[in-house]
Amino acid sequence: MIAVGCDQGGFLLKQEIIKLLRERKLEYKDLGTYDEGSTDYPIYAKKVCECILSGEAEKGILICGTGIGVSMAANRYKGIRCALCGDVFSAKATRSHNDSNVLALGGRVLGTGLALEITNAWLDTEFSYEERHIRRINMLSELG
Ligand code: RB5
């Protein structure tokens, strides 16, 4: 299950991401926002992170105007590793090296085509399980 959330700046891109998840026949949960009315991005970061930390979702996708606000909010949660990606290389590397469990995207930064390529690359890349990457992720948890 993939939890998806956005604020008004990410609403249009969220619709495209949901279309992609449907096409890929991936189970998802749309945690809002559900229109372009002004709202606050920490609300949706909280919903997505709690859905992952409760075990209901395996991964999450968060979108705001820049992707920065939602990624800052998500990374405050212990056990959440949120990666703001603007290119395909980073999307693959953050899954392989950081085992990121949340992808953050900037709805006002990325074109739809690139955003969907990034999302596909992130979804398709497995964690490497290499010792050095496991060690570094464990070190992240020790930071608090
Ligand atoms: C909302 O206007 C905007 O600030 C928000 O979507 C996001 O870009 C924050 O980081």
PDB file of C-alpha atoms and ligand atoms in Angstrom:
ATOM      1  CA  MET A   1       0.000   0.000   0.000  1.00  0.00           C
ATOM      2  CA  ILE A   2       1.234   3.480  -0.869  1.00  0.00           C
ATOM      3  CA  ALA A   3      -0.044   6.464   1.115  1.00  0.00           C
ATOM      4  CA  VAL A   4      -0.357   9.639  -0.951  1.00  0.00           C
ATOM      5  CA  GLY A   5      -0.798  13.197   0.309  1.00  0.00           C
ATOM      6  CA  CYS A   6      -0.393  16.758  -0.859  1.00  0.00           C
ATOM      7  CA  ASP A   7      -1.271  20.387  -0.159  1.00  0.00           C
ATOM      8  CA  GLN A   8      -2.801  22.764  -2.683  1.00  0.00           C
ATOM      9  CA  GLY A   9       0.567  23.191  -4.436  1.00  0.00           C
ATOM     10  CA  GLY A  10       0.714  19.467  -5.098  1.00  0.00           C
ATOM     11  CA  PHE A  11      -2.926  18.742  -5.826  1.00  0.00           C
ATOM     12  CA  LEU A  12      -2.734  18.622  -9.640  1.00  0.00           C
ATOM     13  CA  LEU A  13       0.371  16.450  -9.631  1.00  0.00           C
ATOM     14  CA  LYS A  14      -1.219  14.141  -7.035  1.00  0.00           C
ATOM     15  CA  GLN A  15      -4.034  13.458  -9.507  1.00  0.00           C
ATOM     16  CA  GLU A  16      -1.437  12.370 -12.088  1.00  0.00           C
ATOM     17  CA  ILE A  17       0.415  10.227  -9.553  1.00  0.00           C
ATOM     18  CA  ILE A  18      -2.840   8.500  -8.590  1.00  0.00           C
ATOM     19  CA  LYS A  19      -3.552   7.833 -12.268  1.00  0.00           C
ATOM     20  CA  LEU A  20      -0.107   6.225 -12.511  1.00  0.00           C
ATOM     21  CA  LEU A  21      -0.647   4.086  -9.406  1.00  0.00           C
ATOM     22  CA  ARG A  22      -4.006   2.948 -10.792  1.00  0.00           C
ATOM     23  CA  GLU A  23      -2.440   2.074 -14.150  1.00  0.00           C
ATOM     24  CA  ARG A  24       0.253   0.119 -12.344  1.00  0.00           C
ATOM     25  CA  LYS A  25      -2.467  -1.628 -10.297  1.00  0.00           C
ATOM     26  CA  LEU A  26      -0.766  -0.599  -7.063  1.00  0.00           C
ATOM     27  CA  GLU A  27      -2.863  -0.281  -3.941  1.00  0.00           C
ATOM     28  CA  TYR A  28      -2.902   3.277  -2.609  1.00  0.00           C
ATOM     29  CA  LYS A  29      -4.649   5.483  -0.077  1.00  0.00           C
ATOM     30  CA  ASP A  30      -5.357   9.115  -0.973  1.00  0.00           C
ATOM     31  CA  LEU A  31      -5.048  11.101   2.257  1.00  0.00           C
ATOM     32  CA  GLY A  32      -5.859  14.479   0.704  1.00  0.00           C
ATOM     33  CA  THR A  33      -5.965  17.344   0.161  1.00  0.00           C
ATOM     34  CA  TYR A  34      -8.843  16.921  -2.275  1.00  0.00           C
ATOM     35  CA  ASP A  35      -8.932  20.319  -4.008  1.00  0.00           C
ATOM     36  CA  GLU A  36      -6.793  23.387  -4.664  1.00  0.00           C
ATOM     37  CA  GLY A  37      -8.073  25.352  -1.679  1.00  0.00           C
ATOM     38  CA  SER A  38      -5.431  26.739   0.656  1.00  0.00           C
ATOM     39  CA  THR A  39      -4.345  24.343   3.406  1.00  0.00           C
ATOM     40  CA  ASP A  40      -1.229  23.453   5.416  1.00  0.00           C
ATOM     41  CA  TYR A  41       1.304  20.885   4.182  1.00  0.00           C
ATOM     42  CA  PRO A  42       2.258  19.499   7.667  1.00  0.00           C
ATOM     43  CA  ILE A  43      -1.271  18.047   7.955  1.00  0.00           C
ATOM     44  CA  TYR A  44      -0.712  15.725   4.989  1.00  0.00           C
ATOM     45  CA  ALA A  45       2.870  14.848   5.913  1.00  0.00           C
ATOM     46  CA  LYS A  46       1.524  13.762   9.318  1.00  0.00           C
ATOM     47  CA  LYS A  47      -1.253  11.659   7.761  1.00  0.00           C
ATOM     48  CA  VAL A  48       1.129   9.897   5.356  1.00  0.00           C
ATOM     49  CA  CYS A  49       3.852   9.304   7.971  1.00  0.00           C
ATOM     50  CA  GLU A  50       1.386   7.954  10.531  1.00  0.00           C
ATOM     51  CA  CYS A  51      -0.055   5.619   7.905  1.00  0.00           C
ATOM     52  CA  ILE A  52       3.454   4.224   7.283  1.00  0.00           C
ATOM     53  CA  LEU A  53       4.507   4.066  10.941  1.00  0.00           C
ATOM     54  CA  SER A  54       1.289   2.206  11.856  1.00  0.00           C
ATOM     55  CA  GLY A  55       2.176  -0.428   9.254  1.00  0.00           C
ATOM     56  CA  GLU A  56      -0.864   0.289   7.086  1.00  0.00           C
ATOM     57  CA  ALA A  57       1.257   1.621   4.222  1.00  0.00           C
ATOM     58  CA  GLU A  58       4.677   0.422   3.131  1.00  0.00           C
ATOM     59  CA  LYS A  59       5.673   3.658   1.414  1.00  0.00           C
ATOM     60  CA  GLY A  60       4.386   7.185   0.852  1.00  0.00           C
ATOM     61  CA  ILE A  61       4.396   9.935  -1.738  1.00  0.00           C
ATOM     62  CA  LEU A  62       4.068  13.557  -0.609  1.00  0.00           C
ATOM     63  CA  ILE A  63       3.688  16.584  -2.849  1.00  0.00           C
ATOM     64  CA  CYS A  64       3.643  20.300  -2.126  1.00  0.00           C
ATOM     65  CA  GLY A  65       4.604  23.288  -4.265  1.00  0.00           C
ATOM     66  CA  THR A  66       8.334  22.734  -3.909  1.00  0.00           C
ATOM     67  CA  GLY A  67       8.356  19.382  -2.129  1.00  0.00           C
ATOM     68  CA  ILE A  68      10.472  21.042   0.552  1.00  0.00           C
ATOM     69  CA  GLY A  69       7.790  21.678   3.181  1.00  0.00           C
ATOM     70  CA  VAL A  70       6.425  18.128   3.091  1.00  0.00           C
ATOM     71  CA  SER A  71       9.929  16.632   3.167  1.00  0.00           C
ATOM     72  CA  MET A  72      10.926  18.766   6.152  1.00  0.00           C
ATOM     73  CA  ALA A  73       7.771  17.725   7.983  1.00  0.00           C
ATOM     74  CA  ALA A  74       8.098  14.023   7.112  1.00  0.00           C
ATOM     75  CA  ASN A  75      11.734  13.797   8.178  1.00  0.00           C
ATOM     76  CA  ARG A  76      10.807  14.878  11.716  1.00  0.00           C
ATOM     77  CA  TYR A  77       9.310  11.402  12.217  1.00  0.00           C
ATOM     78  CA  LYS A  78      11.670   8.698  13.479  1.00  0.00           C
ATOM     79  CA  GLY A  79      11.553   5.813  11.031  1.00  0.00           C
ATOM     80  CA  ILE A  80      10.619   8.018   8.098  1.00  0.00           C
ATOM     81  CA  ARG A  81      13.260   8.577   5.453  1.00  0.00           C
ATOM     82  CA  CYS A  82      11.823  11.092   3.030  1.00  0.00           C
ATOM     83  CA  ALA A  83      13.710  11.988  -0.151  1.00  0.00           C
ATOM     84  CA  LEU A  84      12.906  15.096  -2.174  1.00  0.00           C
ATOM     85  CA  CYS A  85      13.729  14.142  -5.755  1.00  0.00           C
ATOM     86  CA  GLY A  86      13.955  16.255  -8.877  1.00  0.00           C
ATOM     87  CA  ASP A  87      15.730  13.740 -11.103  1.00  0.00           C
ATOM     88  CA  VAL A  88      15.643  10.030 -11.916  1.00  0.00           C
ATOM     89  CA  PHE A  89      19.216   9.311 -10.761  1.00  0.00           C
ATOM     90  CA  SER A  90      18.447  10.557  -7.244  1.00  0.00           C
ATOM     91  CA  ALA A  91      15.171   8.625  -7.146  1.00  0.00           C
ATOM     92  CA  LYS A  92      17.004   5.354  -7.877  1.00  0.00           C
ATOM     93  CA  ALA A  93      19.928   6.160  -5.571  1.00  0.00           C
ATOM     94  CA  THR A  94      17.759   7.099  -2.615  1.00  0.00           C
ATOM     95  CA  ARG A  95      15.917   3.781  -2.771  1.00  0.00           C
ATOM     96  CA  SER A  96      19.103   1.786  -3.273  1.00  0.00           C
ATOM     97  CA  HIS A  97      21.261   3.649  -0.720  1.00  0.00           C
ATOM     98  CA  ASN A  98      18.880   5.297   1.786  1.00  0.00           C
ATOM     99  CA  ASP A  99      15.927   2.879   1.618  1.00  0.00           C
ATOM    100  CA  SER A 100      13.734   5.996   1.514  1.00  0.00           C
ATOM    101  CA  ASN A 101      10.162   5.184   2.433  1.00  0.00           C
ATOM    102  CA  VAL A 102       8.663   8.511   1.353  1.00  0.00           C
ATOM    103  CA  LEU A 103       9.148  10.292  -1.970  1.00  0.00           C
ATOM    104  CA  ALA A 104       8.633  14.062  -1.949  1.00  0.00           C
ATOM    105  CA  LEU A 105       7.907  15.932  -5.175  1.00  0.00           C
ATOM    106  CA  GLY A 106       7.496  19.600  -6.057  1.00  0.00           C
ATOM    107  CA  GLY A 107       4.245  20.069  -7.932  1.00  0.00           C
ATOM    108  CA  ARG A 108       5.204  23.598  -9.001  1.00  0.00           C
ATOM    109  CA  VAL A 109       8.743  22.610  -9.922  1.00  0.00           C
ATOM    110  CA  LEU A 110       8.461  19.456 -12.013  1.00  0.00           C
ATOM    111  CA  GLY A 111       6.680  18.848 -15.276  1.00  0.00           C
ATOM    112  CA  THR A 112       4.279  15.909 -15.155  1.00  0.00           C
ATOM    113  CA  GLY A 113       6.402  13.725 -17.452  1.00  0.00           C
ATOM    114  CA  LEU A 114       9.520  14.036 -15.313  1.00  0.00           C
ATOM    115  CA  ALA A 115       7.555  13.640 -12.075  1.00  0.00           C
ATOM    116  CA  LEU A 116       6.054  10.371 -13.324  1.00  0.00           C
ATOM    117  CA  GLU A 117       9.463   9.079 -14.483  1.00  0.00           C
ATOM    118  CA  ILE A 118      10.894   9.894 -11.055  1.00  0.00           C
ATOM    119  CA  THR A 119       7.983   8.117  -9.383  1.00  0.00           C
ATOM    120  CA  ASN A 120       8.347   5.016 -11.572  1.00  0.00           C
ATOM    121  CA  ALA A 121      12.105   4.884 -10.911  1.00  0.00           C
ATOM    122  CA  TRP A 122      11.565   5.257  -7.155  1.00  0.00           C
ATOM    123  CA  LEU A 123       8.862   2.564  -7.079  1.00  0.00           C
ATOM    124  CA  ASP A 124      10.913   0.169  -9.203  1.00  0.00           C
ATOM    125  CA  THR A 125      14.185   0.356  -7.274  1.00  0.00           C
ATOM    126  CA  GLU A 126      14.838  -1.971  -4.359  1.00  0.00           C
ATOM    127  CA  PHE A 127      17.068  -1.241  -1.387  1.00  0.00           C
ATOM    128  CA  SER A 128      20.571  -2.681  -1.965  1.00  0.00           C
ATOM    129  CA  TYR A 129      20.844  -4.268   1.512  1.00  0.00           C
ATOM    130  CA  GLU A 130      24.598  -3.539   1.350  1.00  0.00           C
ATOM    131  CA  GLU A 131      26.225  -3.484   4.779  1.00  0.00           C
ATOM    132  CA  ARG A 132      27.517   0.076   4.431  1.00  0.00           C
ATOM    133  CA  HIS A 133      24.076   1.414   3.574  1.00  0.00           C
ATOM    134  CA  ILE A 134      22.429  -0.477   6.434  1.00  0.00           C
ATOM    135  CA  ARG A 135      25.091   0.930   8.783  1.00  0.00           C
ATOM    136  CA  ARG A 136      24.447   4.498   7.623  1.00  0.00           C
ATOM    137  CA  ILE A 137      20.666   4.156   7.940  1.00  0.00           C
ATOM    138  CA  ASN A 138      21.129   2.844  11.482  1.00  0.00           C
ATOM    139  CA  MET A 139      23.311   5.870  12.186  1.00  0.00           C
ATOM    140  CA  LEU A 140      20.445   8.099  11.057  1.00  0.00           C
ATOM    141  CA  SER A 141      18.166   6.501  13.663  1.00  0.00           C
ATOM    142  CA  GLU A 142      20.758   7.235  16.352  1.00  0.00           C
ATOM    143  CA  LEU A 143      20.578  10.953  15.534  1.00  0.00           C
ATOM    144  CA  GLY A 144      17.063  11.062  16.971  1.00  0.00           C
TER     145      GLY A 144
HETATM  146  C1  RB5 B   1       2.151  26.644  -0.505  1.00  0.00           C
HETATM  147  O1  RB5 B   1       1.956  27.895  -1.063  1.00  0.00           O
HETATM  148  C2  RB5 B   1       3.627  26.291  -0.529  1.00  0.00           C
HETATM  149  O2  RB5 B   1       4.317  27.040   0.408  1.00  0.00           O
HETATM  150  C3  RB5 B   1       3.800  24.812  -0.248  1.00  0.00           C
HETATM  151  O3  RB5 B   1       3.121  24.076  -1.207  1.00  0.00           O
HETATM  152  C4  RB5 B   1       5.216  24.276  -0.274  1.00  0.00           C
HETATM  153  O4  RB5 B   1       5.884  24.631  -1.431  1.00  0.00           O
HETATM  154  C5  RB5 B   1       5.999  24.478   0.935  1.00  0.00           C
HETATM  155  O5  RB5 B   1       7.151  24.029   1.058  1.00  0.00           O
END
